Amino acid sequence: MNDRTFVTGRGSVNMAECDQWGHMNVQFYLARATDAQAHLAARIGLAPSRLRKEALSLRPLADRTLFKRELRGGDIHMIRSGIRAVHPEGTIDIASRMTNLVTGVESAAFDTRLALVGPDDATRPLPDDVRSAALDLSGDLPEMPAPPPMAAVQPLGAPPLDRMLLTYRGSIEPWDCDTDGVAPPRAHIARFNDAITHLFRAMALDRRALLAEGTGSAALDYDIAYHRPLRAGTAVEVRSGVLAVGEKVYHIIHHVVDSKEGFIYTSILVAALFFDLQRRKSVPIPASIRTAAERLIAHA
């Protein structure tokens, strides 16, 4: 095992963290990854006590998450993390891998770019001691190869929000946020998780009918961009659309949007599929869902 990586998380899956398809919901994968990043940050000198004392925060700018094997209620897991790169502007690229400790199979891969920010949300340079420690640990992580580029399905230019489906409307509450009052990745994903059920409805996906047929749905790949901090008390909505529909894999896009001002907080590009709930293997997209989804592509 590479001496640049460290155990940054251990835990198990609680049934309350599982969704209707029987596996751990994606928001809790991101929650585990965030916890792991905090342990790695402490190793390079950015412990929570120091961040509080110096009024600093570590914020994600981008997340790439690949879901490789599902975790179900009662499964135990471990996370190892390492620093892939330290950039001149002060951002840090962290890689984490979650493994099912019973099977030894990698369950998820996380690659995150973090920035150190002050109370004004402006990026701060890494303190000299932190930068030195991070550089000492950074480098090639052969057991954690960088993920390949996601399929180029997203159109260039500003998204046509007015033509996308309104799939969520709500607010960010204090209990959604970290101690600095900013929502962590889990809270963003929770909104997307609510939104997807409404997009599924537009795709003519009948959850009860699918369950009766023994079919479920799961995400394969998330590519997330955090454009600005999302704070408690903010009224938000999610605009969603379908980007592409293949034989088994389909791509969708969600944007968390400020309900009053209209600017985008977060964008997430998702690759997903349908699978047999008994065999836990992928299956072709049902014909009726494919037809409805293809009609929605124009809205993205």
PDB file of C-alpha atoms in Angstrom:
ATOM      1  CA  MET A   1       0.000   0.000   0.000  1.00  0.00           C
ATOM      2  CA  ASN A   2       1.307   3.464  -0.906  1.00  0.00           C
ATOM      3  CA  ASP A   3       2.750   5.277   2.123  1.00  0.00           C
ATOM      4  CA  ARG A   4       1.133   8.474   0.810  1.00  0.00           C
ATOM      5  CA  THR A   5      -2.354   7.182   1.658  1.00  0.00           C
ATOM      6  CA  PHE A   6      -3.927   6.822   5.079  1.00  0.00           C
ATOM      7  CA  VAL A   7      -7.000   5.304   6.667  1.00  0.00           C
ATOM      8  CA  THR A   8      -9.321   8.279   7.039  1.00  0.00           C
ATOM      9  CA  GLY A   9     -12.615   6.543   7.720  1.00  0.00           C
ATOM     10  CA  ARG A  10     -14.218   3.415   9.115  1.00  0.00           C
ATOM     11  CA  GLY A  11     -17.880   2.763   9.642  1.00  0.00           C
ATOM     12  CA  SER A  12     -20.971   0.815   8.728  1.00  0.00           C
ATOM     13  CA  VAL A  13     -24.160   1.466   6.808  1.00  0.00           C
ATOM     14  CA  ASN A  14     -27.219   2.238   8.910  1.00  0.00           C
ATOM     15  CA  MET A  15     -30.591   1.172   7.531  1.00  0.00           C
ATOM     16  CA  ALA A  16     -31.767   4.782   7.898  1.00  0.00           C
ATOM     17  CA  GLU A  17     -29.150   5.696   5.267  1.00  0.00           C
ATOM     18  CA  CYS A  18     -30.598   3.330   2.658  1.00  0.00           C
ATOM     19  CA  ASP A  19     -33.124   4.270  -0.010  1.00  0.00           C
ATOM     20  CA  GLN A  20     -36.044   2.458  -1.621  1.00  0.00           C
ATOM     21  CA  TRP A  21     -33.673   0.456  -3.813  1.00  0.00           C
ATOM     22  CA  GLY A  22     -32.056  -1.137  -0.761  1.00  0.00           C
ATOM     23  CA  HIS A  23     -28.604   0.460  -0.921  1.00  0.00           C
ATOM     24  CA  MET A  24     -26.928   3.373   0.848  1.00  0.00           C
ATOM     25  CA  ASN A  25     -28.193   6.640  -0.578  1.00  0.00           C
ATOM     26  CA  VAL A  26     -25.660   8.731  -2.479  1.00  0.00           C
ATOM     27  CA  GLN A  27     -25.794  11.659  -0.039  1.00  0.00           C
ATOM     28  CA  PHE A  28     -24.259   9.473   2.663  1.00  0.00           C
ATOM     29  CA  TYR A  29     -21.384   8.414   0.427  1.00  0.00           C
ATOM     30  CA  LEU A  30     -20.525  12.104   0.083  1.00  0.00           C
ATOM     31  CA  ALA A  31     -20.913  12.574   3.842  1.00  0.00           C
ATOM     32  CA  ARG A  32     -18.363   9.790   4.450  1.00  0.00           C
ATOM     33  CA  ALA A  33     -15.976  11.344   1.924  1.00  0.00           C
ATOM     34  CA  THR A  34     -16.258  14.757   3.601  1.00  0.00           C
ATOM     35  CA  ASP A  35     -15.423  13.211   6.984  1.00  0.00           C
ATOM     36  CA  ALA A  36     -12.425  11.441   5.445  1.00  0.00           C
ATOM     37  CA  GLN A  37     -11.155  14.694   3.957  1.00  0.00           C
ATOM     38  CA  ALA A  38     -11.340  16.327   7.391  1.00  0.00           C
ATOM     39  CA  HIS A  39      -9.041  13.645   8.821  1.00  0.00           C
ATOM     40  CA  LEU A  40      -6.543  14.114   6.004  1.00  0.00           C
ATOM     41  CA  ALA A  41      -6.711  17.897   6.459  1.00  0.00           C
ATOM     42  CA  ALA A  42      -5.904  17.486  10.156  1.00  0.00           C
ATOM     43  CA  ARG A  43      -2.839  15.446   9.196  1.00  0.00           C
ATOM     44  CA  ILE A  44      -1.410  18.406   7.251  1.00  0.00           C
ATOM     45  CA  GLY A  45      -2.152  20.916  10.006  1.00  0.00           C
ATOM     46  CA  LEU A  46      -5.717  22.023   9.330  1.00  0.00           C
ATOM     47  CA  ALA A  47      -7.473  20.512  12.325  1.00  0.00           C
ATOM     48  CA  PRO A  48     -10.965  21.850  13.118  1.00  0.00           C
ATOM     49  CA  SER A  49      -9.618  23.756  16.142  1.00  0.00           C
ATOM     50  CA  ARG A  50      -7.175  25.681  13.952  1.00  0.00           C
ATOM     51  CA  LEU A  51      -9.778  26.389  11.304  1.00  0.00           C
ATOM     52  CA  ARG A  52     -12.096  27.819  13.970  1.00  0.00           C
ATOM     53  CA  LYS A  53      -9.336  29.870  15.606  1.00  0.00           C
ATOM     54  CA  GLU A  54      -8.209  31.410  12.313  1.00  0.00           C
ATOM     55  CA  ALA A  55     -11.763  31.787  10.922  1.00  0.00           C
ATOM     56  CA  LEU A  56     -10.984  29.561   7.946  1.00  0.00           C
ATOM     57  CA  SER A  57     -12.897  26.815   6.165  1.00  0.00           C
ATOM     58  CA  LEU A  58     -12.047  24.070   3.712  1.00  0.00           C
ATOM     59  CA  ARG A  59     -14.582  24.088   0.891  1.00  0.00           C
ATOM     60  CA  PRO A  60     -14.971  21.782  -2.092  1.00  0.00           C
ATOM     61  CA  LEU A  61     -14.798  23.386  -5.516  1.00  0.00           C
ATOM     62  CA  ALA A  62     -15.468  20.158  -7.402  1.00  0.00           C
ATOM     63  CA  ASP A  63     -16.305  16.532  -6.621  1.00  0.00           C
ATOM     64  CA  ARG A  64     -16.051  13.496  -8.852  1.00  0.00           C
ATOM     65  CA  THR A  65     -17.643  10.371  -7.402  1.00  0.00           C
ATOM     66  CA  LEU A  66     -17.745   6.948  -9.034  1.00  0.00           C
ATOM     67  CA  PHE A  67     -20.080   4.368  -7.522  1.00  0.00           C
ATOM     68  CA  LYS A  68     -18.574   0.954  -8.204  1.00  0.00           C
ATOM     69  CA  ARG A  69     -20.307  -1.566  -5.929  1.00  0.00           C
ATOM     70  CA  GLU A  70     -23.291  -0.796  -3.771  1.00  0.00           C
ATOM     71  CA  LEU A  71     -23.191  -0.840   0.009  1.00  0.00           C
ATOM     72  CA  ARG A  72     -26.266  -2.111   1.826  1.00  0.00           C
ATOM     73  CA  GLY A  73     -27.539  -1.940   5.379  1.00  0.00           C
ATOM     74  CA  GLY A  74     -25.077  -3.490   7.828  1.00  0.00           C
ATOM     75  CA  ASP A  75     -22.090  -3.433   5.450  1.00  0.00           C
ATOM     76  CA  ILE A  76     -18.848  -2.234   7.014  1.00  0.00           C
ATOM     77  CA  HIS A  77     -16.393  -0.093   5.110  1.00  0.00           C
ATOM     78  CA  MET A  78     -13.049   1.667   5.251  1.00  0.00           C
ATOM     79  CA  ILE A  79     -11.802   4.789   3.467  1.00  0.00           C
ATOM     80  CA  ARG A  80      -8.209   5.540   2.505  1.00  0.00           C
ATOM     81  CA  SER A  81      -7.215   9.001   1.299  1.00  0.00           C
ATOM     82  CA  GLY A  82      -4.209  10.724  -0.194  1.00  0.00           C
ATOM     83  CA  ILE A  83      -3.200  14.047  -1.711  1.00  0.00           C
ATOM     84  CA  ARG A  84      -2.967  13.881  -5.470  1.00  0.00           C
ATOM     85  CA  ALA A  85      -1.693  17.434  -6.017  1.00  0.00           C
ATOM     86  CA  VAL A  86      -1.139  20.837  -4.409  1.00  0.00           C
ATOM     87  CA  HIS A  87      -1.699  23.674  -6.871  1.00  0.00           C
ATOM     88  CA  PRO A  88       0.086  27.045  -6.950  1.00  0.00           C
ATOM     89  CA  GLU A  89      -3.118  28.964  -6.191  1.00  0.00           C
ATOM     90  CA  GLY A  90      -3.484  26.961  -2.977  1.00  0.00           C
ATOM     91  CA  THR A  91      -6.086  24.359  -3.890  1.00  0.00           C
ATOM     92  CA  ILE A  92      -5.563  20.712  -2.966  1.00  0.00           C
ATOM     93  CA  ASP A  93      -6.685  17.623  -4.884  1.00  0.00           C
ATOM     94  CA  ILE A  94      -7.645  14.760  -2.578  1.00  0.00           C
ATOM     95  CA  ALA A  95      -8.405  11.186  -3.617  1.00  0.00           C
ATOM     96  CA  SER A  96     -10.352   8.801  -1.385  1.00  0.00           C
ATOM     97  CA  ARG A  97     -11.411   5.208  -1.924  1.00  0.00           C
ATOM     98  CA  MET A  98     -14.141   3.391   0.010  1.00  0.00           C
ATOM     99  CA  THR A  99     -13.832  -0.381   0.359  1.00  0.00           C
ATOM    100  CA  ASN A 100     -16.275  -2.986   1.631  1.00  0.00           C
ATOM    101  CA  LEU A 101     -14.243  -4.645   4.391  1.00  0.00           C
ATOM    102  CA  VAL A 102     -16.057  -7.988   4.127  1.00  0.00           C
ATOM    103  CA  THR A 103     -15.701  -8.471   0.372  1.00  0.00           C
ATOM    104  CA  GLY A 104     -12.569  -6.380  -0.130  1.00  0.00           C
ATOM    105  CA  VAL A 105     -14.233  -4.759  -3.158  1.00  0.00           C
ATOM    106  CA  GLU A 106     -13.914  -1.033  -3.799  1.00  0.00           C
ATOM    107  CA  SER A 107     -17.356   0.518  -3.394  1.00  0.00           C
ATOM    108  CA  ALA A 108     -16.746   4.130  -4.378  1.00  0.00           C
ATOM    109  CA  ALA A 109     -14.015   6.471  -5.581  1.00  0.00           C
ATOM    110  CA  PHE A 110     -13.934  10.151  -4.643  1.00  0.00           C
ATOM    111  CA  ASP A 111     -11.755  12.868  -6.152  1.00  0.00           C
ATOM    112  CA  THR A 112     -12.197  16.332  -4.659  1.00  0.00           C
ATOM    113  CA  ARG A 113     -10.598  19.738  -5.166  1.00  0.00           C
ATOM    114  CA  LEU A 114     -10.563  21.736  -1.924  1.00  0.00           C
ATOM    115  CA  ALA A 115      -9.853  25.412  -1.298  1.00  0.00           C
ATOM    116  CA  LEU A 116      -9.057  27.231   1.933  1.00  0.00           C
ATOM    117  CA  VAL A 117     -11.384  30.225   2.314  1.00  0.00           C
ATOM    118  CA  GLY A 118     -11.888  33.039   4.791  1.00  0.00           C
ATOM    119  CA  PRO A 119     -15.080  34.573   6.244  1.00  0.00           C
ATOM    120  CA  ASP A 120     -15.522  36.593   3.026  1.00  0.00           C
ATOM    121  CA  ASP A 121     -15.498  33.350   0.971  1.00  0.00           C
ATOM    122  CA  ALA A 122     -12.322  34.461  -0.802  1.00  0.00           C
ATOM    123  CA  THR A 123      -9.654  31.819  -1.336  1.00  0.00           C
ATOM    124  CA  ARG A 124      -6.673  32.067   1.002  1.00  0.00           C
ATOM    125  CA  PRO A 125      -3.160  30.776   0.330  1.00  0.00           C
ATOM    126  CA  LEU A 126      -2.226  27.730   2.338  1.00  0.00           C
ATOM    127  CA  PRO A 127      -0.177  28.594   5.454  1.00  0.00           C
ATOM    128  CA  ASP A 128       3.483  27.744   4.931  1.00  0.00           C
ATOM    129  CA  ASP A 129       3.453  24.805   7.348  1.00  0.00           C
ATOM    130  CA  VAL A 130       0.304  23.370   5.767  1.00  0.00           C
ATOM    131  CA  ARG A 131       1.616  23.765   2.242  1.00  0.00           C
ATOM    132  CA  SER A 132       4.901  22.109   3.196  1.00  0.00           C
ATOM    133  CA  ALA A 133       3.137  19.168   4.860  1.00  0.00           C
ATOM    134  CA  ALA A 134       0.750  18.771   1.917  1.00  0.00           C
ATOM    135  CA  LEU A 135       3.586  18.825  -0.618  1.00  0.00           C
ATOM    136  CA  ASP A 136       5.477  16.197   1.385  1.00  0.00           C
ATOM    137  CA  LEU A 137       2.477  13.864   1.155  1.00  0.00           C
ATOM    138  CA  SER A 138       1.404  14.659  -2.400  1.00  0.00           C
ATOM    139  CA  GLY A 139       2.319  12.698  -5.482  1.00  0.00           C
ATOM    140  CA  ASP A 140       1.445   9.664  -7.535  1.00  0.00           C
ATOM    141  CA  LEU A 141      -1.257   7.432  -6.048  1.00  0.00           C
ATOM    142  CA  PRO A 142      -1.028   4.268  -8.163  1.00  0.00           C
ATOM    143  CA  GLU A 143      -3.763   2.448  -6.228  1.00  0.00           C
ATOM    144  CA  MET A 144      -6.074   5.454  -6.733  1.00  0.00           C
ATOM    145  CA  PRO A 145      -5.891   6.258 -10.462  1.00  0.00           C
ATOM    146  CA  ALA A 146      -7.577   9.469 -11.540  1.00  0.00           C
ATOM    147  CA  PRO A 147     -11.043   8.834 -13.008  1.00  0.00           C
ATOM    148  CA  PRO A 148     -11.413   9.024 -16.792  1.00  0.00           C
ATOM    149  CA  PRO A 149     -13.247  12.039 -18.212  1.00  0.00           C
ATOM    150  CA  MET A 150     -17.003  11.816 -18.044  1.00  0.00           C
ATOM    151  CA  ALA A 151     -18.882  11.471 -21.324  1.00  0.00           C
ATOM    152  CA  ALA A 152     -19.070  14.812 -23.148  1.00  0.00           C
ATOM    153  CA  VAL A 153     -22.856  15.089 -23.068  1.00  0.00           C
ATOM    154  CA  GLN A 154     -23.249  18.556 -21.552  1.00  0.00           C
ATOM    155  CA  PRO A 155     -23.860  21.388 -24.052  1.00  0.00           C
ATOM    156  CA  LEU A 156     -21.561  24.401 -23.938  1.00  0.00           C
ATOM    157  CA  GLY A 157     -22.802  27.733 -22.658  1.00  0.00           C
ATOM    158  CA  ALA A 158     -25.232  28.782 -19.957  1.00  0.00           C
ATOM    159  CA  PRO A 159     -27.901  26.183 -19.142  1.00  0.00           C
ATOM    160  CA  PRO A 160     -31.435  27.022 -20.333  1.00  0.00           C
ATOM    161  CA  LEU A 161     -32.910  27.052 -16.827  1.00  0.00           C
ATOM    162  CA  ASP A 162     -36.255  28.403 -18.016  1.00  0.00           C
ATOM    163  CA  ARG A 163     -36.695  25.306 -20.213  1.00  0.00           C
ATOM    164  CA  MET A 164     -35.611  22.797 -17.588  1.00  0.00           C
ATOM    165  CA  LEU A 165     -37.952  20.990 -15.222  1.00  0.00           C
ATOM    166  CA  LEU A 166     -38.584  22.379 -11.753  1.00  0.00           C
ATOM    167  CA  THR A 167     -37.883  19.294  -9.633  1.00  0.00           C
ATOM    168  CA  TYR A 168     -37.344  20.713  -6.137  1.00  0.00           C
ATOM    169  CA  ARG A 169     -38.213  23.840  -4.189  1.00  0.00           C
ATOM    170  CA  GLY A 170     -37.264  24.355  -0.564  1.00  0.00           C
ATOM    171  CA  SER A 171     -34.782  26.031   1.747  1.00  0.00           C
ATOM    172  CA  ILE A 172     -31.458  25.394   3.440  1.00  0.00           C
ATOM    173  CA  GLU A 173     -31.846  24.942   7.185  1.00  0.00           C
ATOM    174  CA  PRO A 174     -29.256  25.457   9.956  1.00  0.00           C
ATOM    175  CA  TRP A 175     -29.101  21.706  10.609  1.00  0.00           C
ATOM    176  CA  ASP A 176     -28.067  21.212   6.968  1.00  0.00           C
ATOM    177  CA  CYS A 177     -24.911  23.272   7.506  1.00  0.00           C
ATOM    178  CA  ASP A 178     -21.430  22.991   8.967  1.00  0.00           C
ATOM    179  CA  THR A 179     -20.229  25.163  11.844  1.00  0.00           C
ATOM    180  CA  ASP A 180     -19.430  27.969   9.378  1.00  0.00           C
ATOM    181  CA  GLY A 181     -23.072  28.081   8.281  1.00  0.00           C
ATOM    182  CA  VAL A 182     -22.368  26.631   4.827  1.00  0.00           C
ATOM    183  CA  ALA A 183     -24.039  23.490   3.497  1.00  0.00           C
ATOM    184  CA  PRO A 184     -21.592  20.587   2.919  1.00  0.00           C
ATOM    185  CA  PRO A 185     -21.812  18.267  -0.111  1.00  0.00           C
ATOM    186  CA  ARG A 186     -24.287  15.926   1.603  1.00  0.00           C
ATOM    187  CA  ALA A 187     -26.876  18.719   1.816  1.00  0.00           C
ATOM    188  CA  HIS A 188     -26.510  19.485  -1.901  1.00  0.00           C
ATOM    189  CA  ILE A 189     -26.945  15.821  -2.785  1.00  0.00           C
ATOM    190  CA  ALA A 190     -30.001  15.582  -0.532  1.00  0.00           C
ATOM    191  CA  ARG A 191     -31.688  18.221  -2.728  1.00  0.00           C
ATOM    192  CA  PHE A 192     -30.709  16.362  -5.875  1.00  0.00           C
ATOM    193  CA  ASN A 193     -32.044  13.173  -4.333  1.00  0.00           C
ATOM    194  CA  ASP A 194     -35.438  14.819  -3.836  1.00  0.00           C
ATOM    195  CA  ALA A 195     -35.288  16.291  -7.328  1.00  0.00           C
ATOM    196  CA  ILE A 196     -34.627  13.001  -9.086  1.00  0.00           C
ATOM    197  CA  THR A 197     -37.967  11.564  -7.980  1.00  0.00           C
ATOM    198  CA  HIS A 198     -39.755  14.371  -9.834  1.00  0.00           C
ATOM    199  CA  LEU A 199     -37.555  13.928 -12.896  1.00  0.00           C
ATOM    200  CA  PHE A 200     -38.356  10.208 -12.769  1.00  0.00           C
ATOM    201  CA  ARG A 201     -42.049  11.080 -12.865  1.00  0.00           C
ATOM    202  CA  ALA A 202     -41.483  13.137 -16.010  1.00  0.00           C
ATOM    203  CA  MET A 203     -39.596  10.142 -17.439  1.00  0.00           C
ATOM    204  CA  ALA A 204     -42.722   7.987 -16.897  1.00  0.00           C
ATOM    205  CA  LEU A 205     -40.897   5.971 -14.261  1.00  0.00           C
ATOM    206  CA  ASP A 206     -43.424   4.290 -11.969  1.00  0.00           C
ATOM    207  CA  ARG A 207     -41.452   3.293  -8.882  1.00  0.00           C
ATOM    208  CA  ARG A 208     -44.038   0.802  -7.647  1.00  0.00           C
ATOM    209  CA  ALA A 209     -44.275  -0.854 -11.054  1.00  0.00           C
ATOM    210  CA  LEU A 210     -40.486  -1.085 -11.303  1.00  0.00           C
ATOM    211  CA  LEU A 211     -40.235  -2.592  -7.831  1.00  0.00           C
ATOM    212  CA  ALA A 212     -42.935  -5.114  -8.721  1.00  0.00           C
ATOM    213  CA  GLU A 213     -40.857  -6.074 -11.767  1.00  0.00           C
ATOM    214  CA  GLY A 214     -37.733  -6.351  -9.609  1.00  0.00           C
ATOM    215  CA  THR A 215     -36.004  -3.357 -11.208  1.00  0.00           C
ATOM    216  CA  GLY A 216     -34.182  -0.498  -9.494  1.00  0.00           C
ATOM    217  CA  SER A 217     -32.079   2.507 -10.455  1.00  0.00           C
ATOM    218  CA  ALA A 218     -28.609   3.571  -9.329  1.00  0.00           C
ATOM    219  CA  ALA A 219     -26.076   6.300 -10.036  1.00  0.00           C
ATOM    220  CA  LEU A 220     -22.730   5.357 -11.566  1.00  0.00           C
ATOM    221  CA  ASP A 221     -20.885   8.642 -11.750  1.00  0.00           C
ATOM    222  CA  TYR A 222     -21.297  12.142 -10.306  1.00  0.00           C
ATOM    223  CA  ASP A 223     -19.447  15.201 -11.576  1.00  0.00           C
ATOM    224  CA  ILE A 224     -20.226  18.106  -9.231  1.00  0.00           C
ATOM    225  CA  ALA A 225     -19.222  21.767  -9.503  1.00  0.00           C
ATOM    226  CA  TYR A 226     -19.772  24.050  -6.494  1.00  0.00           C
ATOM    227  CA  HIS A 227     -20.105  27.571  -7.875  1.00  0.00           C
ATOM    228  CA  ARG A 228     -20.780  29.469  -4.638  1.00  0.00           C
ATOM    229  CA  PRO A 229     -21.437  28.665  -0.958  1.00  0.00           C
ATOM    230  CA  LEU A 230     -24.951  27.618  -0.015  1.00  0.00           C
ATOM    231  CA  ARG A 231     -26.007  29.042   3.349  1.00  0.00           C
ATOM    232  CA  ALA A 232     -28.745  28.496   5.904  1.00  0.00           C
ATOM    233  CA  GLY A 233     -31.877  30.489   5.193  1.00  0.00           C
ATOM    234  CA  THR A 234     -31.459  30.392   1.418  1.00  0.00           C
ATOM    235  CA  ALA A 235     -34.525  29.560  -0.665  1.00  0.00           C
ATOM    236  CA  VAL A 236     -33.486  27.286  -3.506  1.00  0.00           C
ATOM    237  CA  GLU A 237     -34.909  25.224  -6.311  1.00  0.00           C
ATOM    238  CA  VAL A 238     -33.498  22.537  -8.560  1.00  0.00           C
ATOM    239  CA  ARG A 239     -33.804  22.596 -12.334  1.00  0.00           C
ATOM    240  CA  SER A 240     -33.247  19.252 -14.038  1.00  0.00           C
ATOM    241  CA  GLY A 241     -32.991  17.823 -17.521  1.00  0.00           C
ATOM    242  CA  VAL A 242     -32.031  14.738 -19.510  1.00  0.00           C
ATOM    243  CA  LEU A 243     -28.854  15.015 -21.579  1.00  0.00           C
ATOM    244  CA  ALA A 244     -28.475  11.612 -23.227  1.00  0.00           C
ATOM    245  CA  VAL A 245     -30.096   8.163 -23.256  1.00  0.00           C
ATOM    246  CA  GLY A 246     -28.102   5.062 -24.187  1.00  0.00           C
ATOM    247  CA  GLU A 247     -28.972   1.374 -24.154  1.00  0.00           C
ATOM    248  CA  LYS A 248     -28.346   1.017 -20.424  1.00  0.00           C
ATOM    249  CA  VAL A 249     -26.840   4.301 -19.220  1.00  0.00           C
ATOM    250  CA  TYR A 250     -28.561   7.671 -19.214  1.00  0.00           C
ATOM    251  CA  HIS A 251     -27.166  11.111 -18.313  1.00  0.00           C
ATOM    252  CA  ILE A 252     -29.048  13.821 -16.461  1.00  0.00           C
ATOM    253  CA  ILE A 253     -28.163  17.266 -15.127  1.00  0.00           C
ATOM    254  CA  HIS A 254     -29.329  19.144 -12.030  1.00  0.00           C
ATOM    255  CA  HIS A 255     -28.673  22.761 -11.027  1.00  0.00           C
ATOM    256  CA  VAL A 256     -29.329  24.176  -7.545  1.00  0.00           C
ATOM    257  CA  VAL A 257     -30.613  27.683  -8.231  1.00  0.00           C
ATOM    258  CA  ASP A 258     -31.302  30.665  -5.967  1.00  0.00           C
ATOM    259  CA  SER A 259     -35.083  31.072  -6.027  1.00  0.00           C
ATOM    260  CA  LYS A 260     -34.907  34.866  -5.837  1.00  0.00           C
ATOM    261  CA  GLU A 261     -31.796  35.850  -7.784  1.00  0.00           C
ATOM    262  CA  GLY A 262     -31.648  32.999 -10.278  1.00  0.00           C
ATOM    263  CA  PHE A 263     -27.925  32.281 -10.025  1.00  0.00           C
ATOM    264  CA  ILE A 264     -26.582  28.739  -9.765  1.00  0.00           C
ATOM    265  CA  TYR A 265     -25.035  27.367  -6.574  1.00  0.00           C
ATOM    266  CA  THR A 266     -24.235  23.848  -7.692  1.00  0.00           C
ATOM    267  CA  SER A 267     -24.334  21.775 -10.866  1.00  0.00           C
ATOM    268  CA  ILE A 268     -24.240  17.995 -10.982  1.00  0.00           C
ATOM    269  CA  LEU A 269     -23.903  15.795 -14.030  1.00  0.00           C
ATOM    270  CA  VAL A 270     -25.061  12.231 -13.352  1.00  0.00           C
ATOM    271  CA  ALA A 271     -24.600   8.959 -15.212  1.00  0.00           C
ATOM    272  CA  ALA A 272     -27.095   6.329 -14.043  1.00  0.00           C
ATOM    273  CA  LEU A 273     -28.606   2.984 -14.998  1.00  0.00           C
ATOM    274  CA  PHE A 274     -31.332   0.490 -14.151  1.00  0.00           C
ATOM    275  CA  PHE A 275     -30.551  -2.840 -12.514  1.00  0.00           C
ATOM    276  CA  ASP A 276     -32.126  -6.140 -11.512  1.00  0.00           C
ATOM    277  CA  LEU A 277     -32.848  -5.985  -7.781  1.00  0.00           C
ATOM    278  CA  GLN A 278     -32.270  -9.714  -7.331  1.00  0.00           C
ATOM    279  CA  ARG A 279     -29.173 -10.255  -9.461  1.00  0.00           C
ATOM    280  CA  ARG A 280     -27.880  -6.698  -8.771  1.00  0.00           C
ATOM    281  CA  LYS A 281     -26.872  -6.482 -12.448  1.00  0.00           C
ATOM    282  CA  SER A 282     -27.576  -3.717 -14.963  1.00  0.00           C
ATOM    283  CA  VAL A 283     -30.470  -4.109 -17.409  1.00  0.00           C
ATOM    284  CA  PRO A 284     -31.526  -2.194 -20.545  1.00  0.00           C
ATOM    285  CA  ILE A 285     -33.577   0.940 -19.986  1.00  0.00           C
ATOM    286  CA  PRO A 286     -37.282  -0.015 -20.175  1.00  0.00           C
ATOM    287  CA  ALA A 287     -38.797   1.050 -23.504  1.00  0.00           C
ATOM    288  CA  SER A 288     -41.506   3.296 -22.031  1.00  0.00           C
ATOM    289  CA  ILE A 289     -38.958   5.142 -19.887  1.00  0.00           C
ATOM    290  CA  ARG A 290     -36.590   5.506 -22.826  1.00  0.00           C
ATOM    291  CA  THR A 291     -39.308   7.111 -24.957  1.00  0.00           C
ATOM    292  CA  ALA A 292     -40.286   9.591 -22.239  1.00  0.00           C
ATOM    293  CA  ALA A 293     -36.648  10.397 -21.411  1.00  0.00           C
ATOM    294  CA  GLU A 294     -35.767  11.062 -25.043  1.00  0.00           C
ATOM    295  CA  ARG A 295     -38.617  13.567 -25.245  1.00  0.00           C
ATOM    296  CA  LEU A 296     -37.036  15.447 -22.323  1.00  0.00           C
ATOM    297  CA  ILE A 297     -33.613  15.843 -23.929  1.00  0.00           C
ATOM    298  CA  ALA A 298     -34.668  19.069 -25.633  1.00  0.00           C
ATOM    299  CA  HIS A 299     -35.333  20.625 -22.221  1.00  0.00           C
ATOM    300  CA  ALA A 300     -31.686  20.249 -21.141  1.00  0.00           C
TER     301      ALA A 300
END
